[in-house]
CSV table of C-alpha atoms in Angstrom, one decimal:
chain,number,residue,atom,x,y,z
L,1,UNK,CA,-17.5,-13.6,65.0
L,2,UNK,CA,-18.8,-11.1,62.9
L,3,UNK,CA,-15.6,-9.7,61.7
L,4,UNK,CA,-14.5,-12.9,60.5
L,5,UNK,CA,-17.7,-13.8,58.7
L,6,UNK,CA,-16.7,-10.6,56.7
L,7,UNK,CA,-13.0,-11.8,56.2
L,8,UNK,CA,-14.5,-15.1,54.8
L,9,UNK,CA,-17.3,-13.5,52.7
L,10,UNK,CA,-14.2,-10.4,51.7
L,11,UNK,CA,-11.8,-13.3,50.7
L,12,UNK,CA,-14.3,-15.6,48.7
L,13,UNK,CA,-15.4,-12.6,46.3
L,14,UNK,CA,-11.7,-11.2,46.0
L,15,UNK,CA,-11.3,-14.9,44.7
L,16,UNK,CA,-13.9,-14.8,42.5
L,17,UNK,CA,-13.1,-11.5,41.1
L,18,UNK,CA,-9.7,-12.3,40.5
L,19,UNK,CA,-10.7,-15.9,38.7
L,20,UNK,CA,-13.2,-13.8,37.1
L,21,UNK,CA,-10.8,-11.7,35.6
L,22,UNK,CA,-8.0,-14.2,35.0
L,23,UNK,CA,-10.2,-16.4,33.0
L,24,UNK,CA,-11.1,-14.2,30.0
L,25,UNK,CA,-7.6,-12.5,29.7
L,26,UNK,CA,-6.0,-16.0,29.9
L,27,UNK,CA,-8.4,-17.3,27.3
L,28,UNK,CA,-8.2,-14.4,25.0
L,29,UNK,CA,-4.6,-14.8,24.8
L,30,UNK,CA,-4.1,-17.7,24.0
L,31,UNK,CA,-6.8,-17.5,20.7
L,32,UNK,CA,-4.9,-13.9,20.0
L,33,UNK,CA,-1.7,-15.7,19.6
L,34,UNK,CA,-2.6,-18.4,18.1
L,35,UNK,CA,-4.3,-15.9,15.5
L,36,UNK,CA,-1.0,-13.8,15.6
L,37,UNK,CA,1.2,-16.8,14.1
L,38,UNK,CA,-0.8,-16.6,11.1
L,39,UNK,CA,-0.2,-12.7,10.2
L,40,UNK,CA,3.2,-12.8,10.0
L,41,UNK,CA,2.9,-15.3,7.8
L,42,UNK,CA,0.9,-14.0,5.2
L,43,UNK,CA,2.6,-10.4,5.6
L,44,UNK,CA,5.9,-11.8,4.7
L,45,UNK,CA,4.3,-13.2,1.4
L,46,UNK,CA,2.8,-9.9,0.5
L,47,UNK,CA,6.3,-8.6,1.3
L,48,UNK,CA,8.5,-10.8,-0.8
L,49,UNK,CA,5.2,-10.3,-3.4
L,50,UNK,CA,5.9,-6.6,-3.4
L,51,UNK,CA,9.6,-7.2,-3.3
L,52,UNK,CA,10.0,-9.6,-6.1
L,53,UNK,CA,8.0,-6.9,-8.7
L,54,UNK,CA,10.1,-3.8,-7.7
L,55,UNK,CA,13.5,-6.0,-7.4
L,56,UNK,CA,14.9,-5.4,-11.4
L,57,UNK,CA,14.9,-2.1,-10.5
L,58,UNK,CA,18.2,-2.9,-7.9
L,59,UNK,CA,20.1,-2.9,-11.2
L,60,UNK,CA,19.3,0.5,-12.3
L,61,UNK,CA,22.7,1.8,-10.5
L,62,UNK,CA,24.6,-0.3,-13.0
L,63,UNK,CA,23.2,0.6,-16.1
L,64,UNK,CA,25.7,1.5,-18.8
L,65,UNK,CA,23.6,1.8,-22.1
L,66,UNK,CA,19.7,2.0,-22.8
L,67,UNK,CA,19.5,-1.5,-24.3
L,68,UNK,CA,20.4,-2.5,-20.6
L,69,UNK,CA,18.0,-0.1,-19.5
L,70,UNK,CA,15.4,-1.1,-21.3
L,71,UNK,CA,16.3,-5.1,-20.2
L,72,UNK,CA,15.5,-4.0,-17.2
L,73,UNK,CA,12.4,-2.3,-17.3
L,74,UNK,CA,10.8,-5.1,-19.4
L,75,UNK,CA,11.9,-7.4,-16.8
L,76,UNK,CA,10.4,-5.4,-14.3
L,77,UNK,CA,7.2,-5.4,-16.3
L,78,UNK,CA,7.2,-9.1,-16.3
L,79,UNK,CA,8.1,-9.1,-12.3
L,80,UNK,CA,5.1,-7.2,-11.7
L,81,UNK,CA,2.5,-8.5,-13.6
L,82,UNK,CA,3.6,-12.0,-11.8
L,83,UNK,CA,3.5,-10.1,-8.6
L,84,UNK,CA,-0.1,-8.9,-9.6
L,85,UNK,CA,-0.9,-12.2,-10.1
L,86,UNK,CA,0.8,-13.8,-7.4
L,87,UNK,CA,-1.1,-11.2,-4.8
L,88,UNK,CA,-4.2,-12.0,-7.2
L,89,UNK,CA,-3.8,-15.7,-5.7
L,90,UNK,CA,-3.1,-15.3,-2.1
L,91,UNK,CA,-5.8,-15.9,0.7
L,92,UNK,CA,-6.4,-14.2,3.2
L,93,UNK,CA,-6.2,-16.4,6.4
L,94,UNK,CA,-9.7,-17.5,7.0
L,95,UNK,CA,-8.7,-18.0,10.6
L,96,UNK,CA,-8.0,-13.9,11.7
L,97,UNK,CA,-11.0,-12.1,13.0
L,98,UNK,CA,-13.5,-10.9,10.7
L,99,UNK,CA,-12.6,-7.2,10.8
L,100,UNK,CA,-8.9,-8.4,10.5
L,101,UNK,CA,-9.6,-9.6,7.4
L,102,UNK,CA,-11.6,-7.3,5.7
L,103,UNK,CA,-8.5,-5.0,6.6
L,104,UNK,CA,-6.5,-7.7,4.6
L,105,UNK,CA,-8.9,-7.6,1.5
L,106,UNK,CA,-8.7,-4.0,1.6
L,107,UNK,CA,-5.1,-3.8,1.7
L,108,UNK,CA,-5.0,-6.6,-1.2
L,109,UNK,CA,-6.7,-4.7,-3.6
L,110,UNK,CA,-5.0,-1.2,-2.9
L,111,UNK,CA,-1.8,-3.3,-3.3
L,112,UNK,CA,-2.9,-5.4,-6.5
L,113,UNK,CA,-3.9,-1.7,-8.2
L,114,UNK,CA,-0.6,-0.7,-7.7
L,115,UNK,CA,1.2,-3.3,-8.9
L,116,UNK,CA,-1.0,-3.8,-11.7
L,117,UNK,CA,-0.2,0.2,-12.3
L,118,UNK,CA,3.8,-0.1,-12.4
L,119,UNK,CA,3.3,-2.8,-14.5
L,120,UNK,CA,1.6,-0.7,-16.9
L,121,UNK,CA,3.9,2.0,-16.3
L,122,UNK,CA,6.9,0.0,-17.1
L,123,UNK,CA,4.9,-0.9,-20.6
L,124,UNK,CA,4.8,3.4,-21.3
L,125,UNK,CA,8.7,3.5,-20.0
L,126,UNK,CA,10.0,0.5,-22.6
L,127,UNK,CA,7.6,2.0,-25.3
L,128,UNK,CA,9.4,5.6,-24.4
L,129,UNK,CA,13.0,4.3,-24.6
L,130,UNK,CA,12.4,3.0,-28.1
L,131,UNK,CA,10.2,6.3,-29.7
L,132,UNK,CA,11.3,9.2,-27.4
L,133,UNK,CA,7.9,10.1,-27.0
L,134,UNK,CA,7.3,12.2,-23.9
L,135,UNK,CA,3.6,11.5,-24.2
L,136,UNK,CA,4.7,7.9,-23.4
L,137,UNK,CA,6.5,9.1,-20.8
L,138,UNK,CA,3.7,11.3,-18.9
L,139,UNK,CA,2.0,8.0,-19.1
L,140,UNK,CA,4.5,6.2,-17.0
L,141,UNK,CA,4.5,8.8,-14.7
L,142,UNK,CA,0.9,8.9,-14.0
L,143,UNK,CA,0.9,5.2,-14.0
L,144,UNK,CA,4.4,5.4,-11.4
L,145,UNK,CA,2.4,7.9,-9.3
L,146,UNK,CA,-0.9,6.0,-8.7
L,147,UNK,CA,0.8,2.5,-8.3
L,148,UNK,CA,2.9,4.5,-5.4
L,149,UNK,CA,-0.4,5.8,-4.3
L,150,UNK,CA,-2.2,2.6,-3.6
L,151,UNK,CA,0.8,0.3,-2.5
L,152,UNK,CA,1.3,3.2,0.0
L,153,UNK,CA,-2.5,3.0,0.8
L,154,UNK,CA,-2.2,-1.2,0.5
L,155,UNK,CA,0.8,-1.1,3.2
L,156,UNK,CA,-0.9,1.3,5.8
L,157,UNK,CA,-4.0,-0.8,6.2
L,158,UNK,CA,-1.7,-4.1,5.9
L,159,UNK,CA,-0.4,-2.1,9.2
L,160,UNK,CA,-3.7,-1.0,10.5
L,161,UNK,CA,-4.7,-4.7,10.2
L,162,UNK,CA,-1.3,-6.0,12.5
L,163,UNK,CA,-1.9,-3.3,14.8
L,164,UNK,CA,-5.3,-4.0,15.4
L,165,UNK,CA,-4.0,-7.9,15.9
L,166,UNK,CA,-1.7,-6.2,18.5
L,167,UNK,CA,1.4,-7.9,16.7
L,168,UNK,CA,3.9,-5.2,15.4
L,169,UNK,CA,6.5,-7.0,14.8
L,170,UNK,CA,8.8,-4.9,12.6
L,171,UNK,CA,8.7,-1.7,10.1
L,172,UNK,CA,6.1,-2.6,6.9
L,173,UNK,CA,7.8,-0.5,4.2
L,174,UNK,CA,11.8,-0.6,4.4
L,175,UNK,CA,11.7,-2.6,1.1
L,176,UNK,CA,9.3,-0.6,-0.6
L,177,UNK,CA,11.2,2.4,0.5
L,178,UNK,CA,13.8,1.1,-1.5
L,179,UNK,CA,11.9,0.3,-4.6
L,180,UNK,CA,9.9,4.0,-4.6
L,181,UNK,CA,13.6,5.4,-4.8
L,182,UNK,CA,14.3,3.0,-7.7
L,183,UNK,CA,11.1,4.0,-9.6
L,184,UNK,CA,12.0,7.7,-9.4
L,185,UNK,CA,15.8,6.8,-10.5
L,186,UNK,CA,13.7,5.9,-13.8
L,187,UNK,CA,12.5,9.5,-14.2
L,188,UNK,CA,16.4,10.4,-14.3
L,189,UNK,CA,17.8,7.5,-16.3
L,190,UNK,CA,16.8,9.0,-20.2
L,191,UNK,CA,16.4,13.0,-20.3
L,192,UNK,CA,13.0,13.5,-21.3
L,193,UNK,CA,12.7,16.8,-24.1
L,194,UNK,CA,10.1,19.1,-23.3
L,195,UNK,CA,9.4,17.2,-19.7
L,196,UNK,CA,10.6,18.5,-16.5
L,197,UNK,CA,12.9,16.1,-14.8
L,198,UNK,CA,12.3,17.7,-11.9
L,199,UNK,CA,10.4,16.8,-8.4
């Protein structure tokens, strides 16, 4: 009698235990994944934000003469100061956790200081194509190298921020990848006198 007492009493709390723990972990999941939908979301935005700035720069293979050079660096210009402004415009989904979103704002301003940077820096490179003035090109490369800097810096806590949703989806910076290489192709495209080419 007194063995099954403590079967019965062993049974009820291994039943409330386990409901105990079901409970939260069920709940928690289902307002993490409803959160999660939102992320990839607004990542992809900030992607294709990013993407559409840097994306004149694809041509930079194909250029023949300067005047197509320069075409494409003022359209590039033009890209990124839309991207700035673009990314100036976005909002941050109201709906993530709190320290999810001050990630987000983080990341947002590294990444709007960098764009805002290359935008600047494809202003020195146009002015450098038409005077040959390698003061005007230092410039763009200071500019180049900070807006690298902080979109880098932007794109890790844009990562920090999905990790700490626990929602790693895919690889953040393939395309940037891509567009760094292109902004460095710039370096090469006009020989600079009295500059080293060289990294």
């Amino acid at each position: 009698m007194i063995w099954r007492m403590g079967i019965y009493t062993f049974t009820t709390c291994l039943i409330c235990f386990l409901s105990f723990l079901y409970t939260p972990i069920y709940s928690a999941e289902s307002v993490d994944s409803s959160k999660q939908g939102l992320f990839p979301d607004y990542k992809k935005k900030v992607l294709d934000i990013i993407d559409f700035g840097i994306e004149p720069l694809e041509k930079l293979d194909g250029v023949q003469n300067e005047e197509d050079l320069y075409n494409i660096v003022l359209s590039a210009e033009q890209n990124l100061a839309k991207s700035h402004l673009d990314l100036s415009e976005l909002k941050v989904p109201i709906e993530l956790p709190n320290d999810t979103r001050v990630l987000l704002g983080r990341s947002k301003e590294d990444l709007s200081t960098g764009l805002k940077a290359l935008e600047e820096g494809m202003n020195y490179y146009a002015q450098y194509i038409v005077k040959r003035s390698p003061e005007q090109y230092d410039k763009y490369v200071k500019k180049r190298d900070k807006g690298i800097r902080y979109i880098n810096g932007g794109l890790t806590t844009l990562t920090s921020a999905e990790l700490q949703l626990d929602d790693p989806l895919e690889p953040i910076q393939s395309v940037w990848e891509v567009g760094k290489r292109n902004l460095y192709k710039l370096e090469k495209a006009i020989p600079v006198k009295g500059v080293s080419n060289d990294n």
